[in-house]
Short mmCIF file of C-alpha atoms in Angstrom, two decimals:
data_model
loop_
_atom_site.label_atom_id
_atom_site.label_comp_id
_atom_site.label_asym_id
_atom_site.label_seq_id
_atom_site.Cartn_x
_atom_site.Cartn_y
_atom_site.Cartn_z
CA UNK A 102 0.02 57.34 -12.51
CA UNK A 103 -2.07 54.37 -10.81
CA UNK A 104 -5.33 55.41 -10.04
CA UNK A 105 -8.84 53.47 -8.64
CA UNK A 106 -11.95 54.75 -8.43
CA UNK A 107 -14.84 53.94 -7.02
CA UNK A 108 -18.11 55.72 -5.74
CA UNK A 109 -17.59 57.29 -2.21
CA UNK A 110 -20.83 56.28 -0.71
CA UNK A 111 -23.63 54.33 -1.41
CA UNK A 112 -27.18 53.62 0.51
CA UNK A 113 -29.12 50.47 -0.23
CA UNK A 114 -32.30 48.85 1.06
CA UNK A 115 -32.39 45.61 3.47
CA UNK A 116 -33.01 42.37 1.73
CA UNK A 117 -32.32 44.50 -1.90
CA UNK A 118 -29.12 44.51 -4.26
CA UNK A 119 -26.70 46.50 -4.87
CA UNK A 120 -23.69 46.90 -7.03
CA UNK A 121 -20.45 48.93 -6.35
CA UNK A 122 -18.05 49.52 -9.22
CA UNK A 123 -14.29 49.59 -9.39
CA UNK A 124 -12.39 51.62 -12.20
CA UNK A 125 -8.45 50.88 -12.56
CA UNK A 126 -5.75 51.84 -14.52
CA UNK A 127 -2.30 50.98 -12.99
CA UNK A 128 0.85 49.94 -14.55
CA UNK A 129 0.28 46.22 -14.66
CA UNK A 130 -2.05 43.53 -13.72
CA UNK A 131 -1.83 40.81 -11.48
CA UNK A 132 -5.55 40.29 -10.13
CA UNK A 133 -8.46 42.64 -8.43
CA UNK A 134 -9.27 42.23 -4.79
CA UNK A 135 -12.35 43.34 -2.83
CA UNK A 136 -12.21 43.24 1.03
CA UNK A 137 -14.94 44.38 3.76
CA UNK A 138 -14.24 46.96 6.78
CA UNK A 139 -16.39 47.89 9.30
CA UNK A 140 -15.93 50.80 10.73
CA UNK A 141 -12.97 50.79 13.50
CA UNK A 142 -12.00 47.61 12.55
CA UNK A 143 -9.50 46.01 9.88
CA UNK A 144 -10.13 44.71 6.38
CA UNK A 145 -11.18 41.27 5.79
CA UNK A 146 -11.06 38.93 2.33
CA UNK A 147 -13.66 38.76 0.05
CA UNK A 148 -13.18 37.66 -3.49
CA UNK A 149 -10.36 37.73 -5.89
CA UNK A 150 -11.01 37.77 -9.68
CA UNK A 151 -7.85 37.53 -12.08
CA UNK A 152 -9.31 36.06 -15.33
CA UNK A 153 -12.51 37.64 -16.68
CA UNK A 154 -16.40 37.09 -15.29
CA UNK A 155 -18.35 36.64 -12.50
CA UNK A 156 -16.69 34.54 -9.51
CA UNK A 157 -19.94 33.77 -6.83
CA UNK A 158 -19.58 33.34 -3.59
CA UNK A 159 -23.12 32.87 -1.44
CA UNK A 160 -24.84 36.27 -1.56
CA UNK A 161 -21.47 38.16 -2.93
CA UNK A 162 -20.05 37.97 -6.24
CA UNK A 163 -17.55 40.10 -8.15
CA UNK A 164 -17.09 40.95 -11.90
CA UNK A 165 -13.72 41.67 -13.37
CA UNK A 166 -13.48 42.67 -17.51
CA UNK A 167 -9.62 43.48 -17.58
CA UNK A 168 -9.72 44.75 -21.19
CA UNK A 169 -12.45 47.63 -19.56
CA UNK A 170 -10.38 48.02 -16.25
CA UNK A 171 -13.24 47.51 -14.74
CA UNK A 172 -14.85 45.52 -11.67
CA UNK A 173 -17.73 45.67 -9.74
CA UNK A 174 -19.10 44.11 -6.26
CA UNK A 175 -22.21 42.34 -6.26
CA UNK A 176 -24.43 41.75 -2.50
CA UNK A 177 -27.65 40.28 -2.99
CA UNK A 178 -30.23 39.77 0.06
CA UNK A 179 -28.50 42.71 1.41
CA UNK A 180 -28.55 42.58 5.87
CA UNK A 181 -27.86 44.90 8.30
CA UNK A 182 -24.47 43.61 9.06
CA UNK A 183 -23.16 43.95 5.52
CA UNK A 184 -23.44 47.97 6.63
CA UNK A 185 -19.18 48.33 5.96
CA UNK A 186 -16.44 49.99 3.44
CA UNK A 187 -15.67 48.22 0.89
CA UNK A 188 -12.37 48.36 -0.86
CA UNK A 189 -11.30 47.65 -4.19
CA UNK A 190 -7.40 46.82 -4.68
CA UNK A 191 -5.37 45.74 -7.51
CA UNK A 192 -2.08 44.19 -7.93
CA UNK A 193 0.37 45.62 -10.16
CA UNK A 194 3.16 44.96 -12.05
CA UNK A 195 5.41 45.29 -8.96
CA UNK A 196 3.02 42.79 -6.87
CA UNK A 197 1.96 45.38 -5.04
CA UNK A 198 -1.47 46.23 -3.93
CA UNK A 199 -3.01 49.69 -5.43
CA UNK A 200 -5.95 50.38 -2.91
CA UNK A 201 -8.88 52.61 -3.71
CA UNK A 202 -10.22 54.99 -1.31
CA UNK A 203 -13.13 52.27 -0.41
CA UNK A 204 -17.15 52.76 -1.02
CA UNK A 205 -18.90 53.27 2.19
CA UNK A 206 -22.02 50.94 2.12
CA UNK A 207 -25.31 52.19 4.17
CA UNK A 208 -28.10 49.97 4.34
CA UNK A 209 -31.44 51.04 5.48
CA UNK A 210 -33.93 48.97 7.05
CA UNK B 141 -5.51 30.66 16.87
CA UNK B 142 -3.84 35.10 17.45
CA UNK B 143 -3.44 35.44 13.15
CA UNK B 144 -2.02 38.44 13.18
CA UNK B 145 -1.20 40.76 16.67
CA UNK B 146 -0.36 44.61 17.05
CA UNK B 147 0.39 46.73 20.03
CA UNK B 148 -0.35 49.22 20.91
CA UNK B 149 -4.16 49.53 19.94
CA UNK B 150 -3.76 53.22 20.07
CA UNK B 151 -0.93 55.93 21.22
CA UNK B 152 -0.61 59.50 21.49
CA UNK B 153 3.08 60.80 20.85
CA UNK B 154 4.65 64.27 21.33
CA UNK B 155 6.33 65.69 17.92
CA UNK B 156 9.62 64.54 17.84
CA UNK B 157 9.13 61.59 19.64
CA UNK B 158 10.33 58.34 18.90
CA UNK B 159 8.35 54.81 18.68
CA UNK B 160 7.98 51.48 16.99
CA UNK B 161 4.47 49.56 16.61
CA UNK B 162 4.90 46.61 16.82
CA UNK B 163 3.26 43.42 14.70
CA UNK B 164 3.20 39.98 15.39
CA UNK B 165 2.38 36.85 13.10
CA UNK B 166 1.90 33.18 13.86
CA UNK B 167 -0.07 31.95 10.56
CA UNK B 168 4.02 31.43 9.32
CA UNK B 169 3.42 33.98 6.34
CA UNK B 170 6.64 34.76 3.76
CA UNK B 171 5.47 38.73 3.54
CA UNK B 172 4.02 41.58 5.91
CA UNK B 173 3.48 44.29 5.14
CA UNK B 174 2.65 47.57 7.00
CA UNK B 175 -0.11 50.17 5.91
CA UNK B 176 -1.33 53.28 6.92
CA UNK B 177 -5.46 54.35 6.24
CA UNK B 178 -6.45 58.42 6.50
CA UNK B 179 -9.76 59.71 6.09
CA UNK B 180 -10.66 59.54 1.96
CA UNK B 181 -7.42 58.02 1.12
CA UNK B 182 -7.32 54.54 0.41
CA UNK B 183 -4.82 52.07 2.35
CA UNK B 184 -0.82 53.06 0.78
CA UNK B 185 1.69 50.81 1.39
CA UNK B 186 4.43 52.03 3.59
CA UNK B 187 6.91 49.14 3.94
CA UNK B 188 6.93 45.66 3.44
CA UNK B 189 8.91 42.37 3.44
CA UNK B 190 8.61 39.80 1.22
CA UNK B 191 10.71 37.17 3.48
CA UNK B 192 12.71 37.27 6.57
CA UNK B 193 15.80 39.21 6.39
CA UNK B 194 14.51 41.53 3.79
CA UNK B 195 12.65 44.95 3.23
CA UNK B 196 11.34 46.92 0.97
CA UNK B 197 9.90 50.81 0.50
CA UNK B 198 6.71 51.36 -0.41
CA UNK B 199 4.54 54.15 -2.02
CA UNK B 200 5.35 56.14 1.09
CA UNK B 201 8.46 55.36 3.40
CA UNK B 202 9.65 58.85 4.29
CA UNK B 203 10.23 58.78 8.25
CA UNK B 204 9.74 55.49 8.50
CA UNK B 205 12.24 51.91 8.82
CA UNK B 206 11.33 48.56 9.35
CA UNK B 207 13.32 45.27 10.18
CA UNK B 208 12.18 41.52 9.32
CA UNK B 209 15.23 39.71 12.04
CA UNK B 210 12.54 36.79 11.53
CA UNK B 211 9.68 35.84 10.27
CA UNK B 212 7.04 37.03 12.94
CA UNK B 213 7.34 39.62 14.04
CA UNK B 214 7.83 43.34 11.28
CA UNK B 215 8.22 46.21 14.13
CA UNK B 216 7.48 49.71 12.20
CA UNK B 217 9.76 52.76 13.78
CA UNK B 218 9.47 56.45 13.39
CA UNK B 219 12.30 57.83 14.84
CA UNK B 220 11.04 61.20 14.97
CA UNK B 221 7.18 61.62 14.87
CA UNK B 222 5.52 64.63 12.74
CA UNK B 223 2.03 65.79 13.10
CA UNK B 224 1.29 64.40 9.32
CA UNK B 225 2.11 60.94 10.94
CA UNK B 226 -1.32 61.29 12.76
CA UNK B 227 -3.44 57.92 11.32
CA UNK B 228 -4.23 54.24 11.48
CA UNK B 229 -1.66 51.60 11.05
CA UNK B 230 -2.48 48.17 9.59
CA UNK B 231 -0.19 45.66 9.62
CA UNK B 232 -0.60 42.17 7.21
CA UNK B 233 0.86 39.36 6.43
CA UNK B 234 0.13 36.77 3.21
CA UNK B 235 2.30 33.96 1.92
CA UNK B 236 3.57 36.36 -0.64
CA UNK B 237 2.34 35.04 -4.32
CA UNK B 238 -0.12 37.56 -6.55
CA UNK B 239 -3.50 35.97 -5.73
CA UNK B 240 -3.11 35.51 -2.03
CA UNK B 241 -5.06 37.39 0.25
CA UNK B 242 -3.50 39.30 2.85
CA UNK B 243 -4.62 39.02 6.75
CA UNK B 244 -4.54 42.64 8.29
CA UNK B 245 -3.90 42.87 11.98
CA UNK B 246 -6.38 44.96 14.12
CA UNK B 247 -4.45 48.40 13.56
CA UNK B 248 -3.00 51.10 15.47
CA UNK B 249 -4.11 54.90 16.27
CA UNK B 250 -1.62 57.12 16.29
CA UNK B 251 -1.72 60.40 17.18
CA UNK B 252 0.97 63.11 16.71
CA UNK B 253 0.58 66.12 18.65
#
């Protein structure tokens, strides 16, 4: 079966960094999505990685290592605002998007 | 610029009800797609379209049909509502190759009683 996993919750400091990690194993690979969702609200875009290493964008990058099935999320200079889900997806063989469940980011002042 | 439009923002339906959410686009996207997001469980595919005129199931269809007359608008229908139906509908749209991101639309509660 497909399966991604990543931690259910996570709490973090203001202005600190944090990692979340993405585990995969689906039947094909056509690239790893993350997105952001605030609570009530729908997910938004933020990095796709299809070849291996670190893609940076501002204060987020993500790592992909394909031969691992593994991915993780990188925030640095961590802000209130940045308080969301975030979901890991990957596209299989089909071109369809496998979602995880999402890791629920709390940051405390 | 709307992106991507759905109505209603939230419903509650009797069991054995019928109704369609609908899901607008105006970014001009080949595919939509239409989702649905419960507590713990991650976002599961329940339809989608990769161009006008054509469908496709997803991981899970049952009691649910979808039409693509054009490429705008992907109206979801349950033609008889079930209790289990009870979540949040997301519909998105992309231009349809692997690496594009897709746009998600500002969902739906439903609520089967």
């Amino acid at each position: 079966g497909q399966n991604i996993d990543q931690p259910t919750e996570m709490t973090a400091t203001e202005g600190a960094i944090v990692q979340i990690n993405c585990t995969y194993q689906t039947s094909g690979f056509n690239g790893l999505f993350w997105y952001q969702q605030h609570a009530g609200e729908a997910p938004t875009f933020l990095s796709y990685n299809v070849l291996d290493g670190l893609e940076e964008k501002g204060r987020f990058s993500s790592f992909l290592s394909r031969s691992k099935g593994y991915s993780y999320l990188l925030l640095k200079e961590l802000q209130m605002k940045d308080s969301a889900s975030y979901l890991c997806a990957v596209t299989d063989s089909n071109y369809q998007l496998i979602w995880g469940a999402g890791t629920k980011l709390i940051i405390k002042p | 610029t709307a992106g991507i439009t759905q109505a209603p923002t939230s419903q509650i339906l009797a069991a054995g009800r019928s109704m369609t959410l609908r899901c607008t686009q105006d970014m001009r996207h080949n595919a939509m797609y239409w989702y649905r997001q419960d507590l713990g469980l991650g976002l599961r595919l329940i339809h989608y379209s990769n161009t006008a005129g054509t469908t496709g199931k997803g991981e899970v269809p049952d009691g649910y049909s979808v039409s693509r007359a054009n490429t705008d608008d992907f109206p979801l229908t349950l033609a008889s509502a079930v209790p289990s139906q009870t979540s949040v509908y997301f519909c998105a749209s992309s231009d349809g190759a692997a690496g594009d991101e897709q746009f998600f639309g500002p969902g739906t509660r439903l609520t089967v009683l």
